CSV table of C-alpha atoms and ligand atoms in Angstrom, one decimal:
chain,number,residue,atom,x,y,z
Y,121,MET,CA,-17.8,-9.6,9.6
Y,122,ASN,CA,-20.5,-10.5,7.2
Y,123,ALA,CA,-20.2,-12.8,4.2
Y,124,ASN,CA,-20.0,-9.8,1.8
Y,125,THR,CA,-16.6,-8.9,3.2
Y,126,ALA,CA,-14.8,-12.2,2.4
Y,127,ILE,CA,-11.5,-10.9,1.0
Y,128,PRO,CA,-9.8,-12.9,-1.7
Y,129,ASN,CA,-6.0,-13.5,-1.6
Y,130,ILE,CA,-3.4,-13.2,-4.3
Y,131,ALA,CA,-0.3,-15.4,-4.4
Y,132,LEU,CA,3.0,-13.5,-4.2
Y,133,ASN,CA,6.1,-14.7,-6.2
Y,134,ASN,CA,7.3,-16.7,-3.2
Y,135,GLY,CA,4.0,-18.5,-2.6
Y,136,VAL,CA,2.8,-16.3,0.3
Y,137,ASP,CA,-0.9,-15.4,0.1
Y,138,MET,CA,-1.7,-11.7,0.5
Y,139,PRO,CA,-5.2,-10.2,0.8
Y,140,LEU,CA,-6.4,-8.1,-2.1
Y,141,LEU,CA,-7.8,-5.4,0.3
Y,142,GLY,CA,-6.4,-4.0,3.4
Y,143,TYR,CA,-6.5,-1.0,5.7
Y,144,GLY,CA,-3.9,1.8,5.4
Y,145,VAL,CA,-2.8,4.0,8.3
Y,146,PHE,CA,-0.9,6.9,6.7
Y,147,GLN,CA,-1.9,10.1,8.4
Y,148,VAL,CA,-3.6,8.3,11.2
Y,149,GLU,CA,-2.4,10.0,14.3
Y,150,PRO,CA,-0.3,7.8,16.5
Y,151,ALA,CA,-2.7,8.3,19.4
Y,152,LYS,CA,-5.6,7.3,17.3
Y,153,ALA,CA,-4.0,4.3,15.5
Y,154,GLU,CA,-4.9,1.7,18.1
Y,155,ALA,CA,-8.6,2.6,18.1
Y,156,CYS,CA,-8.7,2.9,14.3
Y,157,VAL,CA,-7.0,-0.4,13.6
Y,158,ALA,CA,-9.2,-2.1,16.3
Y,159,ASN,CA,-12.2,-0.8,14.4
Y,160,ALA,CA,-10.9,-1.9,11.1
Y,161,LEU,CA,-10.2,-5.4,12.3
Y,162,GLU,CA,-13.6,-5.6,13.8
Y,163,ALA,CA,-15.1,-4.4,10.5
Y,164,GLY,CA,-13.4,-7.3,8.8
Y,165,TYR,CA,-10.0,-6.0,7.5
Y,166,ARG,CA,-7.3,-8.6,7.8
Y,167,MET,CA,-4.4,-6.6,6.4
Y,168,ILE,CA,-2.9,-3.5,7.9
Y,169,ASP,CA,-0.4,-1.3,6.0
Y,170,THR,CA,1.8,0.9,8.2
Y,171,ALA,CA,5.4,2.3,8.0
Y,172,GLN,CA,8.2,3.4,10.2
Y,173,ALA,CA,7.6,6.9,8.9
Y,174,TYR,CA,4.0,7.0,10.0
Y,175,GLY,CA,5.0,6.9,13.7
Y,176,ASN,CA,2.0,4.6,14.5
Y,177,GLU,CA,3.5,1.1,14.4
Y,178,GLU,CA,3.1,0.9,18.2
Y,179,GLY,CA,-0.7,1.7,18.1
Y,180,VAL,CA,-1.1,-0.8,15.3
Y,181,GLY,CA,0.7,-3.4,17.4
Y,182,LYS,CA,-1.6,-2.7,20.4
Y,183,ALA,CA,-4.7,-3.2,18.3
Y,184,LEU,CA,-3.3,-6.4,16.9
Y,185,ALA,CA,-2.6,-7.8,20.3
Y,186,SER,CA,-6.0,-7.0,21.7
Y,187,SER,CA,-7.9,-8.2,18.7
Y,188,GLY,CA,-8.2,-11.8,19.7
Y,189,LEU,CA,-7.3,-12.8,16.2
Y,190,ALA,CA,-4.8,-15.5,15.5
Y,191,ARG,CA,-1.5,-14.1,14.2
Y,192,GLU,CA,-1.7,-16.2,11.0
Y,193,ASP,CA,-5.1,-14.6,10.2
Y,194,ILE,CA,-3.6,-11.1,10.0
Y,195,PHE,CA,-1.3,-9.8,7.3
Y,196,VAL,CA,0.9,-7.0,8.5
Y,197,VAL,CA,2.8,-4.7,6.2
Y,198,THR,CA,5.4,-2.1,7.2
Y,199,LYS,CA,8.1,-0.1,5.4
Y,200,MET,CA,11.7,0.9,6.1
Y,201,TRP,CA,12.2,4.6,6.0
Y,202,VAL,CA,15.0,6.4,4.1
Y,203,SER,CA,16.9,7.6,7.2
Y,204,ASN,CA,17.3,3.9,8.2
Y,205,PHE,CA,18.8,2.7,5.0
Y,206,LYS,CA,22.5,3.2,5.8
Y,207,GLY,CA,24.9,0.7,7.5
Y,208,ALA,CA,23.8,-1.3,10.4
Y,209,GLU,CA,20.8,0.9,11.0
Y,210,ALA,CA,18.9,-0.9,8.3
Y,211,ALA,CA,18.8,-4.2,10.2
Y,212,ALA,CA,18.4,-2.5,13.5
Y,213,SER,CA,15.3,-0.7,12.2
Y,214,ILE,CA,13.7,-4.0,11.2
Y,215,ASP,CA,14.0,-5.3,14.8
Y,216,ALA,CA,12.8,-1.9,16.1
Y,217,SER,CA,9.6,-2.2,13.9
Y,218,LEU,CA,9.0,-5.7,15.2
Y,219,GLU,CA,9.4,-4.5,18.7
Y,220,ARG,CA,7.0,-1.6,18.2
Y,221,LEU,CA,4.5,-3.9,16.5
Y,222,GLY,CA,4.9,-6.5,19.2
Y,223,LEU,CA,5.4,-9.2,16.6
Y,224,ASP,CA,8.0,-12.0,15.9
Y,225,TYR,CA,7.6,-11.4,12.2
Y,226,VAL,CA,5.8,-9.1,9.7
Y,227,ASP,CA,4.2,-10.5,6.6
Y,228,LEU,CA,5.6,-7.9,4.2
Y,229,MET,CA,8.2,-5.2,4.5
Y,230,LEU,CA,8.9,-2.7,1.8
Y,231,ILE,CA,11.6,-0.2,1.0
Y,232,HIS,CA,9.5,2.9,1.3
Y,233,GLN,CA,11.2,5.2,-1.1
Y,234,PRO,CA,13.9,4.8,-3.8
Y,235,TYR,CA,16.3,7.4,-2.3
Y,236,SER,CA,19.7,7.2,-0.7
Y,237,ASP,CA,21.2,3.8,0.1
Y,238,TYR,CA,18.1,1.7,-0.6
Y,239,TYR,CA,20.2,-1.2,-1.8
Y,240,ASN,CA,21.7,-1.5,1.7
Y,241,GLY,CA,18.2,-1.4,3.2
Y,242,TYR,CA,17.0,-4.0,0.7
Y,243,ARG,CA,19.9,-6.3,1.7
Y,244,ALA,CA,18.9,-6.0,5.3
Y,245,LEU,CA,15.4,-7.0,4.3
Y,246,GLU,CA,16.8,-10.0,2.4
Y,247,GLN,CA,18.7,-11.0,5.5
Y,248,ALA,CA,15.7,-10.7,7.8
Y,249,TYR,CA,13.6,-12.6,5.2
Y,250,ALA,CA,16.2,-15.4,5.3
Y,251,GLU,CA,16.0,-15.4,9.1
Y,252,GLY,CA,12.1,-15.6,9.1
Y,253,LYS,CA,11.5,-12.2,10.5
Y,254,ILE,CA,9.7,-11.2,7.3
Y,255,ARG,CA,7.5,-13.5,5.1
Y,256,ALA,CA,7.9,-11.4,1.9
Y,257,ILE,CA,9.9,-8.4,0.9
Y,258,GLY,CA,9.3,-5.6,-1.6
Y,259,VAL,CA,9.6,-2.0,-2.6
Y,260,SER,CA,7.4,1.1,-2.9
Y,261,ASN,CA,7.4,4.1,-5.3
Y,262,PHE,CA,9.8,2.3,-7.6
Y,263,SER,CA,9.6,3.4,-11.3
Y,264,PRO,CA,9.7,0.6,-13.8
Y,265,SER,CA,13.4,1.3,-14.4
Y,266,ARG,CA,14.3,1.2,-10.8
Y,267,LEU,CA,12.2,-1.9,-10.3
Y,268,MET,CA,14.0,-3.7,-13.2
Y,269,ASP,CA,17.3,-2.8,-11.7
Y,270,ILE,CA,16.6,-4.2,-8.3
Y,271,ALA,CA,14.8,-7.2,-9.6
Y,272,ALA,CA,17.9,-8.0,-11.7
Y,273,PHE,CA,20.7,-7.3,-9.2
Y,274,ALA,CA,19.3,-8.1,-5.8
Y,275,ASP,CA,19.2,-11.7,-4.6
Y,276,VAL,CA,15.5,-11.8,-4.0
Y,277,VAL,CA,13.1,-10.4,-6.6
Y,278,PRO,CA,10.7,-8.0,-4.8
Y,279,ALA,CA,7.3,-9.6,-4.2
Y,280,VAL,CA,5.5,-6.3,-4.3
Y,281,ASN,CA,5.8,-2.8,-5.6
Y,282,GLN,CA,3.4,-0.4,-3.8
Y,283,ILE,CA,2.8,2.6,-6.0
Y,284,GLU,CA,0.3,5.4,-6.4
Y,285,THR,CA,-2.6,3.9,-8.3
Y,286,HIS,CA,-6.2,4.9,-8.7
Y,287,ALA,CA,-8.8,5.6,-11.4
Y,288,PHE,CA,-6.9,8.8,-12.5
Y,289,TRP,CA,-3.5,7.1,-12.7
Y,290,GLN,CA,-4.0,3.5,-13.4
Y,291,GLN,CA,-0.3,2.6,-14.0
Y,292,ARG,CA,-0.8,0.3,-17.0
Y,293,PRO,CA,2.7,0.6,-18.4
Y,294,ALA,CA,4.2,0.0,-14.9
Y,295,ARG,CA,1.9,-2.9,-14.4
Y,296,GLU,CA,3.2,-4.6,-17.6
Y,297,VAL,CA,6.7,-4.4,-16.3
Y,298,MET,CA,5.6,-5.8,-12.9
Y,299,ASP,CA,3.8,-8.7,-14.5
Y,300,ARG,CA,6.9,-9.5,-16.6
Y,301,LEU,CA,9.0,-9.5,-13.4
Y,302,GLY,CA,6.5,-11.4,-11.3
Y,303,VAL,CA,6.1,-8.4,-8.9
Y,304,ALA,CA,2.6,-7.9,-7.4
Y,305,HIS,CA,0.9,-4.5,-7.9
Y,306,MET,CA,-0.1,-2.8,-4.7
Y,307,SER,CA,-1.9,0.6,-4.8
Y,308,TRP,CA,-1.4,3.4,-2.4
Y,309,GLY,CA,-3.9,6.3,-2.6
Y,310,PRO,CA,-6.5,4.0,-4.1
Y,311,LEU,CA,-9.1,6.7,-3.6
Y,312,ALA,CA,-6.7,9.3,-5.0
Y,313,GLU,CA,-6.8,10.7,-1.4
Y,314,GLY,CA,-10.1,12.4,-2.6
Y,315,ALA,CA,-8.2,14.6,-5.0
Y,316,ASN,CA,-9.6,15.7,-8.4
Y,317,GLY,CA,-13.2,15.3,-7.1
Y,318,PHE,CA,-12.8,11.5,-6.8
Y,319,PHE,CA,-15.9,10.9,-4.7
Y,320,ALA,CA,-18.1,13.0,-6.9
Y,321,ASN,CA,-16.7,11.8,-10.2
Y,322,PRO,CA,-19.7,11.1,-12.5
Y,323,VAL,CA,-18.1,8.1,-14.2
Y,324,LEU,CA,-17.3,6.4,-10.9
Y,325,ALA,CA,-20.6,7.4,-9.4
Y,326,ALA,CA,-22.6,6.0,-12.4
Y,327,ALA,CA,-20.7,2.8,-12.4
Y,328,GLY,CA,-21.3,2.4,-8.6
Y,329,ALA,CA,-24.9,3.4,-8.8
Y,330,LYS,CA,-25.6,0.7,-11.4
Y,331,HIS,CA,-24.7,-1.9,-8.8
Y,332,GLY,CA,-26.1,-0.1,-5.8
Y,333,LYS,CA,-22.6,1.1,-4.8
Y,334,THR,CA,-20.8,4.4,-4.2
Y,335,ALA,CA,-18.1,6.0,-6.3
Y,336,ALA,CA,-15.5,5.0,-3.7
Y,337,GLN,CA,-16.7,1.4,-4.0
Y,338,ALA,CA,-16.6,1.5,-7.8
Y,339,GLY,CA,-13.0,2.9,-7.7
Y,340,LEU,CA,-11.8,0.3,-5.3
Y,341,ARG,CA,-13.6,-2.6,-7.1
Y,342,TYR,CA,-11.9,-1.4,-10.3
Y,343,LEU,CA,-8.5,-1.9,-8.8
Y,344,VAL,CA,-9.1,-5.3,-7.2
Y,345,GLN,CA,-10.8,-6.6,-10.3
Y,346,ARG,CA,-7.5,-5.8,-12.1
Y,347,GLY,CA,-5.6,-7.7,-9.5
Y,348,VAL,CA,-4.3,-4.6,-7.8
Y,349,VAL,CA,-4.0,-4.8,-4.0
Y,350,ALA,CA,-5.8,-1.8,-2.4
Y,351,ILE,CA,-5.4,-0.3,1.1
Y,352,PRO,CA,-7.9,2.5,1.5
Y,353,LYS,CA,-7.6,4.6,4.7
Y,354,SER,CA,-10.4,6.1,6.7
Y,355,VAL,CA,-10.6,7.0,10.4
Y,356,ARG,CA,-14.4,6.5,10.2
Y,357,ARG,CA,-16.1,3.2,10.8
Y,358,GLU,CA,-18.9,3.7,8.3
Y,359,ARG,CA,-16.3,4.4,5.5
Y,360,MET,CA,-14.2,1.5,6.6
Y,361,GLU,CA,-17.2,-0.7,6.1
Y,362,GLU,CA,-18.1,0.9,2.8
Y,363,ASN,CA,-14.6,0.4,1.4
Y,364,LEU,CA,-14.7,-3.2,2.5
Y,365,ALA,CA,-18.0,-4.0,0.8
Y,366,ILE,CA,-16.7,-4.5,-2.7
Y,367,PHE,CA,-16.7,-8.3,-3.0
Y,368,ASP,CA,-20.4,-8.8,-3.6
Y,369,PHE,CA,-20.6,-7.2,-7.0
Y,370,GLU,CA,-18.7,-7.1,-10.3
Y,371,LEU,CA,-18.1,-4.2,-12.7
Y,372,ASP,CA,-19.1,-5.3,-16.2
Y,373,ALA,CA,-17.2,-4.6,-19.5
Y,374,GLU,CA,-19.0,-1.3,-20.0
Y,375,ASP,CA,-18.1,-0.1,-16.5
Y,376,LEU,CA,-14.5,-1.1,-17.0
Y,377,ALA,CA,-14.2,0.7,-20.3
Y,378,ALA,CA,-15.8,3.8,-18.8
Y,379,ILE,CA,-13.5,3.9,-15.8
Y,380,GLY,CA,-10.6,3.1,-18.1
Y,381,THR,CA,-11.1,6.5,-19.8
Y,382,LEU,CA,-10.4,8.3,-16.5
Y,383,ASP,CA,-6.8,7.3,-16.7
Y,384,ALA,CA,-4.7,10.5,-17.2
Y,385,ASN,CA,-1.6,8.2,-17.1
Y,386,LYS,CA,0.4,10.6,-14.9
Y,387,PRO,CA,0.8,11.2,-11.2
Y,388,LEU,CA,-1.8,13.1,-9.3
Y,389,ILE,CA,-0.3,13.0,-5.8
Y,390,ALA,CA,3.5,12.3,-5.9
Y,391,ASN,CA,5.6,12.6,-9.0
Y,392,HIS,CA,8.9,10.8,-8.3
Y,393,GLU,CA,10.2,11.6,-11.8
Y,394,ASP,CA,9.8,15.4,-11.3
Y,395,PRO,CA,13.1,17.1,-10.2
Y,396,ASP,CA,11.1,19.8,-8.3
Y,397,PHE,CA,9.2,17.1,-6.4
Y,398,ASN,CA,12.4,15.2,-5.6
Y,399,GLU,CA,14.1,18.4,-4.4
Y,400,TRP,CA,11.2,19.2,-2.0
Y,401,PHE,CA,11.0,15.6,-0.9
Y,402,ILE,CA,14.8,15.1,-0.3
Y,403,GLU,CA,14.8,18.3,1.7
Y,404,ALA,CA,11.9,17.0,3.8
Y,405,ILE,CA,13.7,13.7,4.4
Y,406,SER,CA,17.1,15.4,5.2
Y,407,SER,CA,15.5,17.8,7.6
Y,408,GLY,CA,13.7,15.0,9.4
Y,409,GLN,CA,10.3,16.4,8.5
Y,410,TRP,CA,9.6,13.1,6.9
J,205,LIG,N1,4.0,3.8,0.0
J,205,LIG,C1,3.8,5.1,0.0
J,205,LIG,O1,4.6,6.0,-0.2
J,205,LIG,C2,2.4,5.5,0.5
J,205,LIG,C3,1.9,6.8,0.2
J,205,LIG,C4,0.6,7.2,0.6
J,205,LIG,C5,-0.2,6.2,1.2
J,205,LIG,N2,0.3,4.9,1.4
J,205,LIG,C6,-0.6,3.9,2.0
J,205,LIG,O2,-1.8,3.8,1.3
J,205,LIG,C7,-2.9,4.0,2.2
J,205,LIG,C8,-4.0,4.7,1.5
J,205,LIG,O3,-3.7,5.9,0.8
J,205,LIG,P1,-4.0,7.3,1.4
J,205,LIG,O4,-4.3,7.2,2.9
J,205,LIG,O5,-2.9,8.2,1.0
J,205,LIG,O6,-5.3,7.7,0.6
J,205,LIG,P2,-6.7,7.1,0.2
J,205,LIG,O7,-7.0,5.8,0.9
J,205,LIG,O8,-6.8,7.1,-1.3
J,205,LIG,O9,-7.8,8.2,0.7
J,205,LIG,C9,-7.9,8.5,2.0
J,205,LIG,C10,-8.8,9.7,2.1
J,205,LIG,O10,-10.1,9.4,1.7
J,205,LIG,C11,-11.1,9.6,2.7
J,205,LIG,N3,-12.1,8.5,2.6
J,205,LIG,C12,-11.8,7.2,2.8
J,205,LIG,N4,-12.8,6.4,2.4
J,205,LIG,C13,-13.8,7.3,2.0
J,205,LIG,C14,-15.1,7.1,1.5
J,205,LIG,N5,-15.6,5.8,1.4
J,205,LIG,N6,-15.9,8.2,1.1
J,205,LIG,C15,-15.3,9.4,1.3
J,205,LIG,N7,-14.1,9.7,1.7
J,205,LIG,C16,-13.3,8.6,2.1
J,205,LIG,C17,-10.3,9.6,4.0
J,205,LIG,O11,-10.9,10.4,5.0
J,205,LIG,P3,-11.3,10.0,6.5
J,205,LIG,O12,-10.1,9.3,7.0
J,205,LIG,O13,-11.7,11.2,7.2
J,205,LIG,O14,-12.5,9.0,6.3
J,205,LIG,C18,-9.0,10.2,3.5
J,205,LIG,O15,-9.1,11.6,3.5
J,205,LIG,C19,-2.3,4.8,3.3
J,205,LIG,O16,-3.0,4.9,4.4
J,205,LIG,C20,-0.9,4.1,3.5
J,205,LIG,O17,-1.1,3.0,4.2
J,205,LIG,C21,1.6,4.6,1.0
């Protein structure tokens, strides 16, 4: 790891420190997860974002075990899947994640999606948090309204809401609510999964070029500079390094204003407020496809 990759932390609402940048493993094939995560840790990443639904917790765990890094120097995030929310399965699935990861505790565990009996899943997270199996608990894909509800009626206010956030959907209204509730803003899809010509976007490319950086780096820097935790995914080492090298420059007011204009203020990848999307997604969950 070189000095350029020193990753700052943010403090969560329970005092736990979380890195501002991590490595995500959605769509990293289970058989390749160990090698990818080993590469990412070697490149300098210290936070890994996985999920029960990704099917690759075991590979992540193997890479963590063989990394030679101290457990307290790595921040591990996983998520409880919808099919595990009901009854005793919720608590059992936390233990199963720990077992697959080969860990005594995870640093952060999230309710992956706001469907079905997620309150029961969240109560299992609260219990595991009280038992020291999880250092911080939170949610993902929660709209401001759902977040307000769970923050008000659960015992533990979520530490994090992980939501689609990138230059094209900057989530400013949602962020205001998160700030009010003391919930940290974590982005998924920080590179918009490459959609909408992200990597060739002229505004991002120009802002990057001004600082000797790429469009991807400008887009990621924009997020972390706004205090948004980002977890870009790449299976390629050179891109892992590129995405990490964002802490040796700063976007200026002009860059921030220009990138601000890219915000369409609507979902690009997953619209949880759209009944058609929900119908498709619920069908995929129910059939076990997800
Ligand atoms: N909570 C949720 O519901 C949810 C949903 C989606 C994602 N996530 C989390 O967020 C993480 C990141 O989101 P994501 O994986 O969906 O998308 P992303 O990080 O926005 O984009 C990943 C895509 O960009 C490519 N890429 C990465 N770096 C690049 C670079 N510097 N230049 C050009 N191409 C680059 C990758 O290809 P290669 O791999 O081929 O390099 C991949 O196709 C996930 O891995 C997961 O941990 C959570």
